[in-house]
PDB file of C-alpha atoms in Angstrom:
ATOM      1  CA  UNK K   1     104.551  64.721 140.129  1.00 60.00           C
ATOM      2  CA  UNK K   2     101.043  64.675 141.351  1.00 57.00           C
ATOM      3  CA  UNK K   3     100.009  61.012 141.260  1.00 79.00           C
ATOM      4  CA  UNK K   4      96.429  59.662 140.082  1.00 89.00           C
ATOM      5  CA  UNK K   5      94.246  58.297 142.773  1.00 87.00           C
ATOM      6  CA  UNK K   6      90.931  57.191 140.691  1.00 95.00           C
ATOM      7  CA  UNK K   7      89.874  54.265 138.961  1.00 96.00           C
ATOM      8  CA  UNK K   8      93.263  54.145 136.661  1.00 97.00           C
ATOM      9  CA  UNK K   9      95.175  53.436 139.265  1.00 95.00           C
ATOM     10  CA  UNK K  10      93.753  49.726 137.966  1.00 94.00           C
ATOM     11  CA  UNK K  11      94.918  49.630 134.602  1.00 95.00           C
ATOM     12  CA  UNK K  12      98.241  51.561 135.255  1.00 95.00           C
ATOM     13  CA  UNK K  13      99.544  51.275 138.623  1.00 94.00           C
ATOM     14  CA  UNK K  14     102.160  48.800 137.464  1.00 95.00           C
ATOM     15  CA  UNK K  15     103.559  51.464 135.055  1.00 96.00           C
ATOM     16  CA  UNK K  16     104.353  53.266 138.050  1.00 95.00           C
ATOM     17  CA  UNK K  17     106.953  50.615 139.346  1.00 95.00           C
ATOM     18  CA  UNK K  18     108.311  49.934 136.113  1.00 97.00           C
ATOM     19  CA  UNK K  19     112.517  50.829 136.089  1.00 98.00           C
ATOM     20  CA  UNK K  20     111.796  53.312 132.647  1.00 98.00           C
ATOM     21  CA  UNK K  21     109.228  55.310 134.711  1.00 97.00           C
ATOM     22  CA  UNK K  22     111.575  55.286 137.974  1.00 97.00           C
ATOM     23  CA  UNK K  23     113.816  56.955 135.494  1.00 98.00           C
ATOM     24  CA  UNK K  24     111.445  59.446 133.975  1.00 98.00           C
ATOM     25  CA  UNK K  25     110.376  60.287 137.784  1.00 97.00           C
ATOM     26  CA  UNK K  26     114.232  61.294 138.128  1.00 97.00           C
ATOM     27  CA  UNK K  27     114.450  63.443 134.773  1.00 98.00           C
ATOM     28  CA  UNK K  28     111.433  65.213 135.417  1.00 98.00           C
ATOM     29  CA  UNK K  29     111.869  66.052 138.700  1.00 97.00           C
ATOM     30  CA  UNK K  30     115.785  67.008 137.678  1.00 98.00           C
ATOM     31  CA  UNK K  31     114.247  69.573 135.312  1.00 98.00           C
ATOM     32  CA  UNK K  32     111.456  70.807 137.153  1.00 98.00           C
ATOM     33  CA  UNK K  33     114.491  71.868 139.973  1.00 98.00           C
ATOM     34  CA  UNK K  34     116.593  73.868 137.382  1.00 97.00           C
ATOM     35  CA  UNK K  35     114.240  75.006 134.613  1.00 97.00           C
ATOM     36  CA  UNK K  36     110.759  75.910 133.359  1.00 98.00           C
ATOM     37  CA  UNK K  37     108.869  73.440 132.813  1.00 98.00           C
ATOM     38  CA  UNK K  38     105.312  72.963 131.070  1.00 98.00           C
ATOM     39  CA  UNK K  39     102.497  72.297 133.102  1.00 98.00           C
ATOM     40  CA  UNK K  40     102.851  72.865 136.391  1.00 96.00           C
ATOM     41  CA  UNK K  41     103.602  69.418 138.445  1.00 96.00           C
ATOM     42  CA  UNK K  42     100.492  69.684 139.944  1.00 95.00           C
ATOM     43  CA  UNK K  43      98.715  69.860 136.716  1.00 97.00           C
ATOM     44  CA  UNK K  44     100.309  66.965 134.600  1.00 97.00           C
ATOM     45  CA  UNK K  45      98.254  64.031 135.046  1.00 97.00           C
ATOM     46  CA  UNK K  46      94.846  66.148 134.781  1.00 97.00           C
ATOM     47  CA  UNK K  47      93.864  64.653 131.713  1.00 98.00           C
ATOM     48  CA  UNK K  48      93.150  61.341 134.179  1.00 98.00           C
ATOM     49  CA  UNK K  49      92.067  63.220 137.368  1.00 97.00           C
ATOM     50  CA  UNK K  50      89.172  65.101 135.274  1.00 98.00           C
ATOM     51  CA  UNK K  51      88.392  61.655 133.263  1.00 98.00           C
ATOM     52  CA  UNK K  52      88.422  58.782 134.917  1.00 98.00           C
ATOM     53  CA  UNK K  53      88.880  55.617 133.021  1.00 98.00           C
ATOM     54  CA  UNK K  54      85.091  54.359 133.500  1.00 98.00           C
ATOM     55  CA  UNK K  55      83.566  57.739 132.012  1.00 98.00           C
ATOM     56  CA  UNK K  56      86.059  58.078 128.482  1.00 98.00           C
ATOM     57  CA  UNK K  57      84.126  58.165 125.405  1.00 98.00           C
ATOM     58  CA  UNK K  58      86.627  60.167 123.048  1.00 98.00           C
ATOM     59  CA  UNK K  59      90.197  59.903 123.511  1.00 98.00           C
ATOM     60  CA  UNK K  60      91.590  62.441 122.186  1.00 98.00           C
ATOM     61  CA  UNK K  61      95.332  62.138 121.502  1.00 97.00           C
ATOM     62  CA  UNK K  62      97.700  65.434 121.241  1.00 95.00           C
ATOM     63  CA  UNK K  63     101.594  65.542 121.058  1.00 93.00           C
ATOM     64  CA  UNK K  64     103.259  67.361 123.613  1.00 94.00           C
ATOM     65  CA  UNK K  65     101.900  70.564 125.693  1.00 97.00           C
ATOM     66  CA  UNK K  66     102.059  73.810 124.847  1.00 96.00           C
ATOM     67  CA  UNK K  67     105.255  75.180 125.352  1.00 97.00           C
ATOM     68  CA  UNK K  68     104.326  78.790 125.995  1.00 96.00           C
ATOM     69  CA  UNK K  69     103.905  80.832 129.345  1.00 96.00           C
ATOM     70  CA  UNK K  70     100.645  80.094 130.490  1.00 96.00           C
ATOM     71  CA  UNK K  71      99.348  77.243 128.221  1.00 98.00           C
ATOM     72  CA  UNK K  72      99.688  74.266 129.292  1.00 98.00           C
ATOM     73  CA  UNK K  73      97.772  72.805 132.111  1.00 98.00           C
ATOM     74  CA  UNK K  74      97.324  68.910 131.456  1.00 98.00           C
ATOM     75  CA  UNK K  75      94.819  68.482 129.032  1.00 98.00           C
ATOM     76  CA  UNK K  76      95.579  68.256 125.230  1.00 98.00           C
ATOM     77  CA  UNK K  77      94.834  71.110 122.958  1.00 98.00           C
ATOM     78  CA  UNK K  78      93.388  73.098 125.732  1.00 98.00           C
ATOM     79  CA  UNK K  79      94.321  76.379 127.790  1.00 98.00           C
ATOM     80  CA  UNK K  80      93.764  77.594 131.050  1.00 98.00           C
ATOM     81  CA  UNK K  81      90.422  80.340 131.583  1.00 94.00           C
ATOM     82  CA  UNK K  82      92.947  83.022 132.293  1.00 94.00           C
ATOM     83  CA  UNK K  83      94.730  82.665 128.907  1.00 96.00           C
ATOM     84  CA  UNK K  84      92.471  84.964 126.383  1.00 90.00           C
ATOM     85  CA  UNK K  85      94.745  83.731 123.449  1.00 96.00           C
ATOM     86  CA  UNK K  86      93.577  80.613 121.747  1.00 97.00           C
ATOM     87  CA  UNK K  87      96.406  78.467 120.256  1.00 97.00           C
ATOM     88  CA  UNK K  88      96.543  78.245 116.117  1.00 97.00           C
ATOM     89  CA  UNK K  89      95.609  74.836 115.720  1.00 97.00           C
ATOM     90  CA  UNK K  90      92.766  75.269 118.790  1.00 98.00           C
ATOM     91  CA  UNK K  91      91.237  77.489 116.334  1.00 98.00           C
ATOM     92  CA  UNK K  92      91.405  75.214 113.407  1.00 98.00           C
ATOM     93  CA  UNK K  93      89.184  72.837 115.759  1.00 98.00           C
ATOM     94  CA  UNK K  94      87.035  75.457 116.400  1.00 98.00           C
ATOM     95  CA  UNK K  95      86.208  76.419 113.537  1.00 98.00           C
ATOM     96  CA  UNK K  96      86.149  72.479 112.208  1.00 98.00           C
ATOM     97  CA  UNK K  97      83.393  72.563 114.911  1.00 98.00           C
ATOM     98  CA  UNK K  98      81.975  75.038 113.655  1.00 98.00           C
ATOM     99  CA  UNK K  99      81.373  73.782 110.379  1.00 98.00           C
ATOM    100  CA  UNK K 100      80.987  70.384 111.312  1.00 98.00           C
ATOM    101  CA  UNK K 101      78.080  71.047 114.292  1.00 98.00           C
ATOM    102  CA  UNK K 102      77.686  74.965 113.802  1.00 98.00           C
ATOM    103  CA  UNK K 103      79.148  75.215 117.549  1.00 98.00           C
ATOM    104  CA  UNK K 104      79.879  79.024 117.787  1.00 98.00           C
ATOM    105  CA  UNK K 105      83.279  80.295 118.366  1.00 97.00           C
ATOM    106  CA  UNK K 106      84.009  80.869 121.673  1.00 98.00           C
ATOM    107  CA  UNK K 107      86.215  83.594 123.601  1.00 97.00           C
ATOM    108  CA  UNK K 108      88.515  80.703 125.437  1.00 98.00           C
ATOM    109  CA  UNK K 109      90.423  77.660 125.079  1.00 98.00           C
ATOM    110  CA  UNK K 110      89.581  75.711 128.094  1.00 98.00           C
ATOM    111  CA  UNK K 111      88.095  72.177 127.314  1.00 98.00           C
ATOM    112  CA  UNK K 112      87.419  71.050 130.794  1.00 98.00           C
ATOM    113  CA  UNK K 113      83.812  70.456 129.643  1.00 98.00           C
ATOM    114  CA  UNK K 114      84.931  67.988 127.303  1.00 98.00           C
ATOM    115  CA  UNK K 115      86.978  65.828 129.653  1.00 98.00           C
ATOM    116  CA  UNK K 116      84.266  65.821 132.244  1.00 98.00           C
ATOM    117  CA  UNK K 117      82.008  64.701 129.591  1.00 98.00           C
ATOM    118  CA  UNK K 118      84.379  61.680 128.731  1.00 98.00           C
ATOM    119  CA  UNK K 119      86.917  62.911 126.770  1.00 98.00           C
ATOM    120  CA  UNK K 120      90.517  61.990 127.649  1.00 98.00           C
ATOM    121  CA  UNK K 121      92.610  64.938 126.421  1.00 98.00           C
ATOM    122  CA  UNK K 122      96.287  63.069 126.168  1.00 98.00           C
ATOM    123  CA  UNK K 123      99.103  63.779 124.960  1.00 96.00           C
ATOM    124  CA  UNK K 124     102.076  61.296 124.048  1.00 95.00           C
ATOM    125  CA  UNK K 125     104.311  63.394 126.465  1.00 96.00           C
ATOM    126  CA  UNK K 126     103.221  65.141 129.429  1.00 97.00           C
ATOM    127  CA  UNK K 127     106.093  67.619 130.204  1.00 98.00           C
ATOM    128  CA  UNK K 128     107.992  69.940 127.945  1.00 98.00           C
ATOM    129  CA  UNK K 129     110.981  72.567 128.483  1.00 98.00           C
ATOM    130  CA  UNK K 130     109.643  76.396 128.203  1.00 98.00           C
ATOM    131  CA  UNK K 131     109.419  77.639 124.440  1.00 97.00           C
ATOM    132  CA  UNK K 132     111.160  73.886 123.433  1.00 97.00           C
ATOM    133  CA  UNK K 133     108.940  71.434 121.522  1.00 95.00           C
ATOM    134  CA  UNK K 134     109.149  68.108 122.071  1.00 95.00           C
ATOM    135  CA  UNK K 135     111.989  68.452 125.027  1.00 98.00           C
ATOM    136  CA  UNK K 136     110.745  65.581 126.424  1.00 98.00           C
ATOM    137  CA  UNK K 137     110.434  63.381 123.743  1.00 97.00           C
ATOM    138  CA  UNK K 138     112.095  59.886 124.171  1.00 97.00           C
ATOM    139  CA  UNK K 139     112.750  59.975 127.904  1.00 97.00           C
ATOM    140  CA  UNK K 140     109.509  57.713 129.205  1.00 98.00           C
ATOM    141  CA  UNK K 141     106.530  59.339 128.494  1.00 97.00           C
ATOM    142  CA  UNK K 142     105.731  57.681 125.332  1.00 97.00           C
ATOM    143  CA  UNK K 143     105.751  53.956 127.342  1.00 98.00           C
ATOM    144  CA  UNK K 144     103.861  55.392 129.938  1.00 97.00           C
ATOM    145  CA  UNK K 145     101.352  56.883 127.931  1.00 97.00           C
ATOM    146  CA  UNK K 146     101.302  53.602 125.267  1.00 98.00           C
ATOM    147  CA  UNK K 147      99.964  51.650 128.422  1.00 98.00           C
ATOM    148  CA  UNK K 148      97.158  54.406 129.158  1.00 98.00           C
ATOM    149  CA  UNK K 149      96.011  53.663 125.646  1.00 98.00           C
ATOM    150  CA  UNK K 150      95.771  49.995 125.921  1.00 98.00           C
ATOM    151  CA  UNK K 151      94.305  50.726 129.286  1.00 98.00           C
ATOM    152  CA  UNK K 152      91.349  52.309 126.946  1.00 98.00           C
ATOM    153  CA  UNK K 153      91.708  49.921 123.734  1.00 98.00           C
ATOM    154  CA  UNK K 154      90.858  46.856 126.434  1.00 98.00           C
ATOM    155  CA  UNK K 155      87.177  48.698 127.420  1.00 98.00           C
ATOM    156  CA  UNK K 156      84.485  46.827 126.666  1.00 98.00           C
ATOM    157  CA  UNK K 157      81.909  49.589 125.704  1.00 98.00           C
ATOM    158  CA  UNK K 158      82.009  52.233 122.754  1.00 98.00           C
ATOM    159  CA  UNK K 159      85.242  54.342 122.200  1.00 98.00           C
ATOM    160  CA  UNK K 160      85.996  57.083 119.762  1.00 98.00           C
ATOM    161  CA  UNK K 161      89.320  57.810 119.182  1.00 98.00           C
ATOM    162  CA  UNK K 162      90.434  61.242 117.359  1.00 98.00           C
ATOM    163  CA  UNK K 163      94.091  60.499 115.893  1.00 97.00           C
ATOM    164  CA  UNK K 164      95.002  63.571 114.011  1.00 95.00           C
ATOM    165  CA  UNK K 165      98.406  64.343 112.575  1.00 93.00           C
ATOM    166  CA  UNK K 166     101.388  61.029 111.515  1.00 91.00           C
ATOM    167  CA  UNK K 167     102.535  60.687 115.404  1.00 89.00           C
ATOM    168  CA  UNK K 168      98.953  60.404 116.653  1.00 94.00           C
ATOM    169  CA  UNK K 169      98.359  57.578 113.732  1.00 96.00           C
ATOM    170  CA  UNK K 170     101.412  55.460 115.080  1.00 96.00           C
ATOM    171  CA  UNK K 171      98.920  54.290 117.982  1.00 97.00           C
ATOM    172  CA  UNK K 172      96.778  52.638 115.467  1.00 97.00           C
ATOM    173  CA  UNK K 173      97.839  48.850 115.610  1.00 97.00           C
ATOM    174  CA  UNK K 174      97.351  49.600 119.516  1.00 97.00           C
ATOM    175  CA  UNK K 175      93.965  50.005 119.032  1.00 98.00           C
ATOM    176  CA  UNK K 176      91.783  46.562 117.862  1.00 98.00           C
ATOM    177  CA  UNK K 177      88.836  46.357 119.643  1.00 98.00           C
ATOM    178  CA  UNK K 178      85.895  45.978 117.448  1.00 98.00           C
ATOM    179  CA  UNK K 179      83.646  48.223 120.251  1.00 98.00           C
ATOM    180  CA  UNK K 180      85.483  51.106 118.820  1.00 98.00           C
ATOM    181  CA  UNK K 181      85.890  53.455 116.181  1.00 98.00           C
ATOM    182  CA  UNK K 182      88.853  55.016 115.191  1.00 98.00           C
ATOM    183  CA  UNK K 183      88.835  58.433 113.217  1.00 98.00           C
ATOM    184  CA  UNK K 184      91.721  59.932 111.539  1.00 97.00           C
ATOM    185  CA  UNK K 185      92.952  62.899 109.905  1.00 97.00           C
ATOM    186  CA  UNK K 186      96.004  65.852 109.272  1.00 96.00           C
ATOM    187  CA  UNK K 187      96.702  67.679 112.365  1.00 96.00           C
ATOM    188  CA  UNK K 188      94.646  70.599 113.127  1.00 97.00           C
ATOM    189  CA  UNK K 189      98.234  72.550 113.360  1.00 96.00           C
ATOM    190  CA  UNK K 190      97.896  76.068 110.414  1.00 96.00           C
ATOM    191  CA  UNK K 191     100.872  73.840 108.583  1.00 93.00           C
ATOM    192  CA  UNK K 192      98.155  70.443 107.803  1.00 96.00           C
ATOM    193  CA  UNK K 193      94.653  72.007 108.583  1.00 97.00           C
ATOM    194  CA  UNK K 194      93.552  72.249 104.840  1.00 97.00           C
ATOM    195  CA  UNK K 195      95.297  68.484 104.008  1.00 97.00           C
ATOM    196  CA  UNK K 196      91.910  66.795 105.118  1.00 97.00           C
ATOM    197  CA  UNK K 197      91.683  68.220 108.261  1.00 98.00           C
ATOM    198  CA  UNK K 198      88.617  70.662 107.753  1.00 98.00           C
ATOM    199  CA  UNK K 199      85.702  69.251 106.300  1.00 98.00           C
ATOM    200  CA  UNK K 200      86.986  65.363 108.861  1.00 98.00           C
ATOM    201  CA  UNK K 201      83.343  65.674 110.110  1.00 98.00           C
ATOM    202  CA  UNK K 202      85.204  63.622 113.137  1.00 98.00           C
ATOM    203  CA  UNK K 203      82.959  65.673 116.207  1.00 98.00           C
ATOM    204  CA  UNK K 204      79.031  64.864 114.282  1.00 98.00           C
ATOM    205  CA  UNK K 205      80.808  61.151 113.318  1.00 98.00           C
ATOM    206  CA  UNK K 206      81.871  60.943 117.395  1.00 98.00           C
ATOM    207  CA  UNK K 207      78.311  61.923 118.311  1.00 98.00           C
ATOM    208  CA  UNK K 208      76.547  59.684 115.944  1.00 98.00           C
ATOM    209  CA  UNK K 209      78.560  56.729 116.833  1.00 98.00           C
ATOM    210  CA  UNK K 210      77.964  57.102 120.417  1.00 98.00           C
ATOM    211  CA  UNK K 211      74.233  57.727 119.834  1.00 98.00           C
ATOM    212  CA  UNK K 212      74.019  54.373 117.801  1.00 98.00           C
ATOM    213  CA  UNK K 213      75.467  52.643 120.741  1.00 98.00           C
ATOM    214  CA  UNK K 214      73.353  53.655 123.047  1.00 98.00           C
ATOM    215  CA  UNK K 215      75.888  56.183 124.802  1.00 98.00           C
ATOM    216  CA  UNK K 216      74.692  59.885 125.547  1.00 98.00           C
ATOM    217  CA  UNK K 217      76.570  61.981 122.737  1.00 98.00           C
ATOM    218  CA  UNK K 218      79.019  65.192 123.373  1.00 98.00           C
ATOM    219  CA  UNK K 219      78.235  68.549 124.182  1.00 98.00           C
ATOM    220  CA  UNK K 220      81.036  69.808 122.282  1.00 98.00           C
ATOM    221  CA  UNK K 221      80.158  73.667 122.600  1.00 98.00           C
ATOM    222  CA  UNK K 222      82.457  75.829 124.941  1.00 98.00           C
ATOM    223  CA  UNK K 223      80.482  78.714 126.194  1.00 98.00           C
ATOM    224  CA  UNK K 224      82.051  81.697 126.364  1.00 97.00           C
ATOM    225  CA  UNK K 225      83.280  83.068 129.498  1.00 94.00           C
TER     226      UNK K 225
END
């Protein structure tokens, strides 16, 4: 697993010594040798290579990856340029978006702009078996990840957090610092989208936050490519 070399290595480098993520080092790897796995290794810990800890403004807060052929690649919700298929619940936010900021549609799923602008795609667990949802559910990640959040909770500057679906919302007594706002709402997902999802207004309520605090707001359009 490709390790993180930026400014997180402050908050989390402990994790890294810890006897449950020895462990996890040993399942992953394990599966990695005799299966498919979702992302590549080189591409799990992107989410933290392409957003260092000093530049988050939005954490957003997925599940598990994608657990299709050429999906995953380290960020939450997002897909690689050379997938032209957009996931179901990629669209929802899109079209939330949409309505919310009256960002067009675009032709792609990759949200690289948004983590370079400060947005921490995560997910809860950063590995998953091929075409298996939540595979790797209960063998690390979630203490691993739990720490990355506190690493953010414990900033002392504006935060947004986007916590969409139950398992995102479990994070919520995580999160107390006053400094930030925390937004909820159904998952995007086709099976919760119109539960409260659509019409969340979470992207103009992100911006507007930010703004009020002084903090340079999110381009949220992806162009298309």
């Amino acid at each position: 697993m490709s390790m993180i070399s930026n400014d997180w290595l402050d908050s989390i480098e402990d994790e890294f010594k810890k006897p449950y993520y020895k462990e996890l080092y040993t399942f992953v790897r394990e599966e990695y040798s005799k299966t498919v796995i979702y992302p590549p290794s080189d591409e799990i810990f992107n989410a933290f290579h392409f957003t260092p800890l000093s530049k988050v403004k939005v954490l957003l807060l997925g599940q598990d990856p994608y657990h299709g052929e050429n999906q995953a690649h380290g960020l939450s919700f997002s897909v690689p340029q050379s997938q032209r298929e957009i996931p179901p619940s990629l669209q929802n936010i899109y079209k939330e978006l949409s309505d919310d900021i009256g960002c067009y549609i675009p032709n792609n799923g990759y949200l690289k702009k948004w983590a370079d602008q400060g947005v921490l795609l995560l997910n809860t667990v950063l590995t998953v078996r091929a075409h298996n949802a939540n595979s790797h559910k209960g063998h690390g990640w979630e203490q691993f990840t739990d720490a990355v959040i506190q690493a953010v909770n414990a900033q002392d500057r504006p935060i947004v957090y986007m916590l969409w679906g139950k398992p995102a919302q479990t994070k919520i007594s995580m999160l107390n610092n006053p400094k930030h706002l925390v937004l909820k709402a159904p998952h995007p997902s086709p099976l919760s989208a119109y539960r409260g999802f659509f019409g969340c207004k979470h992207f103009s309520q992100a911006n507007e936050f930010l703004e009020s605090n002084g903090v340079a707001p999110i381009d949220w359009q992806i162009e298309n490519i």
